[in-house]
PDB file of C-alpha atoms in Angstrom:
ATOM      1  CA  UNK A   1     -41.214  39.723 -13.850  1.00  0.00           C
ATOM      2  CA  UNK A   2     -40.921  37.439 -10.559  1.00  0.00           C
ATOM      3  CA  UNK A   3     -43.018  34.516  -9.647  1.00  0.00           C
ATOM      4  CA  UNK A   4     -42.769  32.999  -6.608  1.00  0.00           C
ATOM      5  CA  UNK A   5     -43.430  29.366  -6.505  1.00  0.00           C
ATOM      6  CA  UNK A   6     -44.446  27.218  -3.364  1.00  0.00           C
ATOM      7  CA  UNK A   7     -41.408  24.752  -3.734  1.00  0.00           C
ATOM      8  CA  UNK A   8     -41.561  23.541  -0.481  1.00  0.00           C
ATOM      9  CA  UNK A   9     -43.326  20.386  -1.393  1.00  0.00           C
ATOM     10  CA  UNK A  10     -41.224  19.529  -4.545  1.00  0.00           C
ATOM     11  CA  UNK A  11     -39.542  16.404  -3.925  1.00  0.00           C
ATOM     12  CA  UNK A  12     -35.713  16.538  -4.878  1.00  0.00           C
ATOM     13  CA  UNK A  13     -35.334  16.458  -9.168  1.00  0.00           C
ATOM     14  CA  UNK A  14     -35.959  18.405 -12.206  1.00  0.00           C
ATOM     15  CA  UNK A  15     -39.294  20.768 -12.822  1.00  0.00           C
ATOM     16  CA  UNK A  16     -40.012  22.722 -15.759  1.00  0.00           C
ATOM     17  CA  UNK A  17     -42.257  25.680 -15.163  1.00  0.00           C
ATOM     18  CA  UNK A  18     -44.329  27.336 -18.178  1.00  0.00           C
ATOM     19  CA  UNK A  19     -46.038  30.312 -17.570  1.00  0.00           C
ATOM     20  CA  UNK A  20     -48.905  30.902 -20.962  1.00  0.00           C
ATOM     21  CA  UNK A  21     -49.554  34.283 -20.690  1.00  0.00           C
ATOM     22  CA  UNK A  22     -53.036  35.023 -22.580  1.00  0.00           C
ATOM     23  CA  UNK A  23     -53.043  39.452 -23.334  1.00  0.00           C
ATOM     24  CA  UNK A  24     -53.490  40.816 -27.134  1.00  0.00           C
ATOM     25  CA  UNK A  25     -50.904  38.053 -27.814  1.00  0.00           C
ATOM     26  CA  UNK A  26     -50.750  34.698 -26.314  1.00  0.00           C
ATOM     27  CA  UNK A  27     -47.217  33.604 -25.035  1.00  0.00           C
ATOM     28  CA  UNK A  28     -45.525  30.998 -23.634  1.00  0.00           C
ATOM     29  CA  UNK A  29     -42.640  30.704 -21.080  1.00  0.00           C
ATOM     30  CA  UNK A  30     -40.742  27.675 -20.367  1.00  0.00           C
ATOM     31  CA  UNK A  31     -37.627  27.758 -17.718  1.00  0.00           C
ATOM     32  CA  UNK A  32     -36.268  24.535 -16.306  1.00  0.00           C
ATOM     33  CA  UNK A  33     -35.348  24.545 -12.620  1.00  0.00           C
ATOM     34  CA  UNK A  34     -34.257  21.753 -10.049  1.00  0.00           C
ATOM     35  CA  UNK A  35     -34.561  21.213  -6.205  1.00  0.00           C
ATOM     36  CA  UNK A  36     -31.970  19.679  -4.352  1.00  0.00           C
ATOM     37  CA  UNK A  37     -30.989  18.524  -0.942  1.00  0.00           C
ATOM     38  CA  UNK A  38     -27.784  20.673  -0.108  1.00  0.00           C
ATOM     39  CA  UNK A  39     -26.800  18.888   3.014  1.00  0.00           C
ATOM     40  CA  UNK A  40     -28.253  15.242   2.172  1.00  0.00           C
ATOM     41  CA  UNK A  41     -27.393  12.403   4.205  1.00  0.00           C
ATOM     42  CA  UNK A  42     -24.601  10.257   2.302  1.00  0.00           C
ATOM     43  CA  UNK A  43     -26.719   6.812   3.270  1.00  0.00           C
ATOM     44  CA  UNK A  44     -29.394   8.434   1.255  1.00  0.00           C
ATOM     45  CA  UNK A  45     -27.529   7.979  -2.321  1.00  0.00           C
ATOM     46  CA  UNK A  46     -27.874   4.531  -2.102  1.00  0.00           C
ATOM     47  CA  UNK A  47     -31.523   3.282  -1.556  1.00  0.00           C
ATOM     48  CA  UNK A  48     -30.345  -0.179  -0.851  1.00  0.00           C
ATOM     49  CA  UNK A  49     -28.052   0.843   2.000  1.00  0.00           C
ATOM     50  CA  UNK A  50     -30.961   3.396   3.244  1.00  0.00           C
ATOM     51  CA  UNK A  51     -33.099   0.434   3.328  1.00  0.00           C
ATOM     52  CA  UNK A  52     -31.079  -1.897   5.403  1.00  0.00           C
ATOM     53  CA  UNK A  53     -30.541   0.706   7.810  1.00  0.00           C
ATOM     54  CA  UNK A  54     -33.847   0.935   8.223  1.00  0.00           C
ATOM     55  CA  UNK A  55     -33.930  -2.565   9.751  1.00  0.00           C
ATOM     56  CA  UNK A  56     -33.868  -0.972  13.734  1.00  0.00           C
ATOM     57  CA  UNK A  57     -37.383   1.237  12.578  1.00  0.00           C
ATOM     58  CA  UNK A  58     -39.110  -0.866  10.142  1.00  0.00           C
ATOM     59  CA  UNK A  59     -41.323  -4.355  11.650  1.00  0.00           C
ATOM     60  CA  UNK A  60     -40.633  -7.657   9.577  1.00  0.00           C
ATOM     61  CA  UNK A  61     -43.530  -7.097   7.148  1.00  0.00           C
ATOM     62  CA  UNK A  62     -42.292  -3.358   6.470  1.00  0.00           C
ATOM     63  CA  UNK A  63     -38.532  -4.433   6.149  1.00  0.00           C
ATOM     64  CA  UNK A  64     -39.848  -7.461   3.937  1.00  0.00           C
ATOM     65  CA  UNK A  65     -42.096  -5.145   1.729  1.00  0.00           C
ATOM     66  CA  UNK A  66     -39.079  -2.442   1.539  1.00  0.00           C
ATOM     67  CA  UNK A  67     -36.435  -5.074   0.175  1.00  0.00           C
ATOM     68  CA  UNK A  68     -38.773  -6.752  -2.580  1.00  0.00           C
ATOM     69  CA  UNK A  69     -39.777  -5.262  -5.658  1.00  0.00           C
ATOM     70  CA  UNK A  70     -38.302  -3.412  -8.728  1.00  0.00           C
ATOM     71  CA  UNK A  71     -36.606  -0.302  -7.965  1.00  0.00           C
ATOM     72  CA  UNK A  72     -39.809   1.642  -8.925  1.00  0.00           C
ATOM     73  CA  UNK A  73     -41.532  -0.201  -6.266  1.00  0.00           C
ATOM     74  CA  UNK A  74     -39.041  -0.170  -3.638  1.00  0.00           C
ATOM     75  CA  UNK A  75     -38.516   3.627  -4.267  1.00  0.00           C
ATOM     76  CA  UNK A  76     -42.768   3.557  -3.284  1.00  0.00           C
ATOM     77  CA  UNK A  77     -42.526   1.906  -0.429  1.00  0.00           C
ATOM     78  CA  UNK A  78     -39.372   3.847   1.392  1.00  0.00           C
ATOM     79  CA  UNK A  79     -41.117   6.939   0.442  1.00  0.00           C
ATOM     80  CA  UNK A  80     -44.481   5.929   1.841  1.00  0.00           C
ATOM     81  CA  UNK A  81     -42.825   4.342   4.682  1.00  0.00           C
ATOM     82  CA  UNK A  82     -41.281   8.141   5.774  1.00  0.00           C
ATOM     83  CA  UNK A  83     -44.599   9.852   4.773  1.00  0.00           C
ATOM     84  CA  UNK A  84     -46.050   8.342   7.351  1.00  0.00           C
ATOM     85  CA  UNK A  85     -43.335   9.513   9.780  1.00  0.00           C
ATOM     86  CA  UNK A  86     -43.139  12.725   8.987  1.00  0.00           C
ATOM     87  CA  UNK A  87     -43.631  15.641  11.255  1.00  0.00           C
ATOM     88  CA  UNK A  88     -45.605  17.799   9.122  1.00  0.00           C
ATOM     89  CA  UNK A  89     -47.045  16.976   5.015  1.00  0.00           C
ATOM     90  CA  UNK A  90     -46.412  20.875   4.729  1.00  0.00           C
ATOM     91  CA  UNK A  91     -42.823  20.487   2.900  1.00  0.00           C
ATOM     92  CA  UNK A  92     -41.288  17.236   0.635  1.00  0.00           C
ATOM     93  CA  UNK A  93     -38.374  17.808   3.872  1.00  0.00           C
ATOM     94  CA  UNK A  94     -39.076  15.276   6.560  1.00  0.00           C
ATOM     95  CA  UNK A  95     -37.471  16.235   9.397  1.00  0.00           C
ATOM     96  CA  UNK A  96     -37.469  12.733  11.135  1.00  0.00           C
ATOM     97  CA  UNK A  97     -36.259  11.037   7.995  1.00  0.00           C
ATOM     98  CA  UNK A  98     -33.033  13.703   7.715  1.00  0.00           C
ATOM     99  CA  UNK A  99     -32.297  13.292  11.376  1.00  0.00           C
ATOM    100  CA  UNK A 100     -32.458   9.177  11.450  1.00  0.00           C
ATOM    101  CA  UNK A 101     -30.314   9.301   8.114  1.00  0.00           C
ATOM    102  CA  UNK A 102     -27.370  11.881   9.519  1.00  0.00           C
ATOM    103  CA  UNK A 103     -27.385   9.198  12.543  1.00  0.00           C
ATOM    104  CA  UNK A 104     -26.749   6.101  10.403  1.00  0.00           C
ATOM    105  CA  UNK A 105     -23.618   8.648   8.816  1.00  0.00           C
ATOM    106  CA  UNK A 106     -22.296   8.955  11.589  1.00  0.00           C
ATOM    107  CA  UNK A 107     -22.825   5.490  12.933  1.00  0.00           C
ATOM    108  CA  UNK A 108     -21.162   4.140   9.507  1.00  0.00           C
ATOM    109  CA  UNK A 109     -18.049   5.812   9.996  1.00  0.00           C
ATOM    110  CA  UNK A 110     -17.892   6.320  13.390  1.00  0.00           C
ATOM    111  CA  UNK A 111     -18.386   2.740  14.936  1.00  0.00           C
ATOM    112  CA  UNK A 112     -16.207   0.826  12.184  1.00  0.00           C
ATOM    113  CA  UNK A 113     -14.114  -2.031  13.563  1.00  0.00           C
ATOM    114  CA  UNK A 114     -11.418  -4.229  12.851  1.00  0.00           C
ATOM    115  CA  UNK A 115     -14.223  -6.883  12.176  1.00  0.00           C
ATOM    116  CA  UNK A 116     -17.456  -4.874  11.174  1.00  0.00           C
ATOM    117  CA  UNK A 117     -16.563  -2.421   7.843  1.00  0.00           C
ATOM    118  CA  UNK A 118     -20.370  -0.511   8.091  1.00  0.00           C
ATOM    119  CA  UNK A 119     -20.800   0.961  12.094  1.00  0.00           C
ATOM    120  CA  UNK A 120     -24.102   0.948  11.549  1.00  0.00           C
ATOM    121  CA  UNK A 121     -24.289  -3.147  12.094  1.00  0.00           C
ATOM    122  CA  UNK A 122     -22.059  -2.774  14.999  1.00  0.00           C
ATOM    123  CA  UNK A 123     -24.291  -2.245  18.809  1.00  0.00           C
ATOM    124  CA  UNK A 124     -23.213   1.583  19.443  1.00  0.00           C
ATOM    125  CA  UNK A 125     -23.918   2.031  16.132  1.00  0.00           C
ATOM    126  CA  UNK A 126     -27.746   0.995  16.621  1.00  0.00           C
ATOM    127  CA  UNK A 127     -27.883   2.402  19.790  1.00  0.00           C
ATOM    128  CA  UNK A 128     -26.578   5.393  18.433  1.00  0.00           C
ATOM    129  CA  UNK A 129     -29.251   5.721  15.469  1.00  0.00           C
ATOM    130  CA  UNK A 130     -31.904   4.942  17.790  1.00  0.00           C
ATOM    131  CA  UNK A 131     -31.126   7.297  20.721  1.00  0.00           C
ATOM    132  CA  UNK A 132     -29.082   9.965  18.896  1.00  0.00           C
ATOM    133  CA  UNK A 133     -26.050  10.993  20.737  1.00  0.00           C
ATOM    134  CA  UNK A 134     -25.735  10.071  23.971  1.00  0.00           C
ATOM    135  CA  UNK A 135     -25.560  12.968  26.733  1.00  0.00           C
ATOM    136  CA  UNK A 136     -22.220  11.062  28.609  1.00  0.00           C
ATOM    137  CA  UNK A 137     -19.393   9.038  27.459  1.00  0.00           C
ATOM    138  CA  UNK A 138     -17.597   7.556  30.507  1.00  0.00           C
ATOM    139  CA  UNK A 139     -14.621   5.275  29.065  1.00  0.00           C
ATOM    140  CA  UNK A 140     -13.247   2.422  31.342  1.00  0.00           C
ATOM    141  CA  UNK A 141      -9.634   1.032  31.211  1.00  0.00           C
ATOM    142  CA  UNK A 142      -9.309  -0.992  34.237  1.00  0.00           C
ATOM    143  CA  UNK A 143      -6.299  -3.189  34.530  1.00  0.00           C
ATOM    144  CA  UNK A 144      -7.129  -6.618  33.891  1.00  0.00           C
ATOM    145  CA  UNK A 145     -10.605  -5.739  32.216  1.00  0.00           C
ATOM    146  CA  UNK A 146     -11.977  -5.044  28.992  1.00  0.00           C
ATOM    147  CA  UNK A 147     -11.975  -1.825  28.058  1.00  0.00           C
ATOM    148  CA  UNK A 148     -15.874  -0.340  28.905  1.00  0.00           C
ATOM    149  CA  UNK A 149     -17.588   2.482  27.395  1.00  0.00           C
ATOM    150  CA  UNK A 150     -20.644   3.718  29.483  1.00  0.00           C
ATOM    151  CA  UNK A 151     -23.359   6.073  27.307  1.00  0.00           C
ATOM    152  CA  UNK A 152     -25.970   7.741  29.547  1.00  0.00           C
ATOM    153  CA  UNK A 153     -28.702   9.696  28.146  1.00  0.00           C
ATOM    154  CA  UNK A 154     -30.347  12.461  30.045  1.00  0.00           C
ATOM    155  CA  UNK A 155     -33.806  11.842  27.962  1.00  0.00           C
ATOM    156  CA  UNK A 156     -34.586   9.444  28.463  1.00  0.00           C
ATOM    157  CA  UNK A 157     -33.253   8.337  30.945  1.00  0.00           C
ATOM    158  CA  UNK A 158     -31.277   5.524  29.283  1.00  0.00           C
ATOM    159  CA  UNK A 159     -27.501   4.448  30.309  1.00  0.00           C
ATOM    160  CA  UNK A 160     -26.599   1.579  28.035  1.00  0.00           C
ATOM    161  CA  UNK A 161     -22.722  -0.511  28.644  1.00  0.00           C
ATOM    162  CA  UNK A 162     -20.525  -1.644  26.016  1.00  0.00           C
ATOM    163  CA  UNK A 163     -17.478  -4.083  26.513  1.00  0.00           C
ATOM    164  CA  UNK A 164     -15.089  -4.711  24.039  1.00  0.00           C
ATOM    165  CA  UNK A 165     -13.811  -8.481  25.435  1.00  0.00           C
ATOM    166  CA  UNK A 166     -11.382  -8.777  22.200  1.00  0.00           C
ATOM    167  CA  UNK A 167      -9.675  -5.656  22.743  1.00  0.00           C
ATOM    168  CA  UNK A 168      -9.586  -4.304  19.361  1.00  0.00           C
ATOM    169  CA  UNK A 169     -12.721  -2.147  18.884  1.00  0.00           C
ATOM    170  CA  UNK A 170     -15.231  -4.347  18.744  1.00  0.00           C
ATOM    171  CA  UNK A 171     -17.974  -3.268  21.918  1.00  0.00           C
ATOM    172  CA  UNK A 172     -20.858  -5.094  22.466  1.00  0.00           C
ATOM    173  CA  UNK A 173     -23.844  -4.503  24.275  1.00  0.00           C
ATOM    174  CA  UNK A 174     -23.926  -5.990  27.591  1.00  0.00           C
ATOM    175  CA  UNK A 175     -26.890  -4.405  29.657  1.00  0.00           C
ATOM    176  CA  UNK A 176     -29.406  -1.293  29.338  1.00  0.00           C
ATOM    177  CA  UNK A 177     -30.835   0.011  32.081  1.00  0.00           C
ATOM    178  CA  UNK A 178     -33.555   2.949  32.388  1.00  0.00           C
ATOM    179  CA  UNK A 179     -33.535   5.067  35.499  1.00  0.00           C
TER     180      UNK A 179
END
């Protein structure tokens, strides 16, 4: 016999489902089952890293209320905190939360530098986990100059310039402009 069950609003973790079945004689099923995230974003392992990449998103009071606490309580207040984001309280998978998170991935290994081990506190790697990637990459080596990368984004509207003054991967933001 098959029951279906309405999953989609399990968080991730371990369930046990018991069916009692009452007829002439009264039984009862027990069958442990789990929900996972297949394709979870790395940063989400770690709820302290998640948290402080949440510093771009989150005001002062929300970033404050995030980072105090036992884990119990901290594990509250992230939760809450993407509740209210989330696209639809249909499913435990929030959409917004999955995409932010696969940013700061890619922003952690993407935008290392010689100085900055974690992308993700470098400035492409904020822009990039704010604006997602960008539509354009135009890269700049003009003689004499620091080497220039130029991200435009087709929506918005947004072209934002890095320059990397030291020369050894280390760009910094040097002017947004919306058009």
């Amino acid at each position: 016999i098959y029951f279906p069950l309405a999953t989609a609003r399990l968080k991730q973790g371990r369930y046990i489902a018991q069916i009692h079945i009452s007829a002439p004689e009264t039984s009862t099923v027990s069958h442990e089952f789990s929900i996972r995230w297949n394709d979870m974003p790395l940063s989400l392992f770690d709820l302290d890293f998640a948290i402080t990449a949440m510093r771009y998103i989150a005001t002062d009071d929300e970033f404050e209320e995030l980072q105090s606490g036992n884990r119990t309580k901290r594990i509250k207040t992230f939760e809450a905190f993407w509740e209210k984001r989330a696209p639809s309280s249909a499913t435990a998978y929030n959409q917004v939360m999955a995409e932010y998170y696969r940013r700061v991935d890619y922003a952690f290994i993407n935008f290392i530098t010689l100085r900055e081990d974690n992308g993700v506190r470098t400035d492409r790697g904020r822009i990039y986990i704010l604006n997602g990637k960008p539509s354009n990459i135009e890269r700049v080596f003009a003689p004499g100059g620091p080497p220039t990368e130029i991200w435009t984004y087709a929506s918005p509207k947004k072209r934002c310039i890095f320059e990397d003054t030291s020369r050894q991967g280390n760009y910094k933001l040097i002017s947004t402009d919306t058009k």
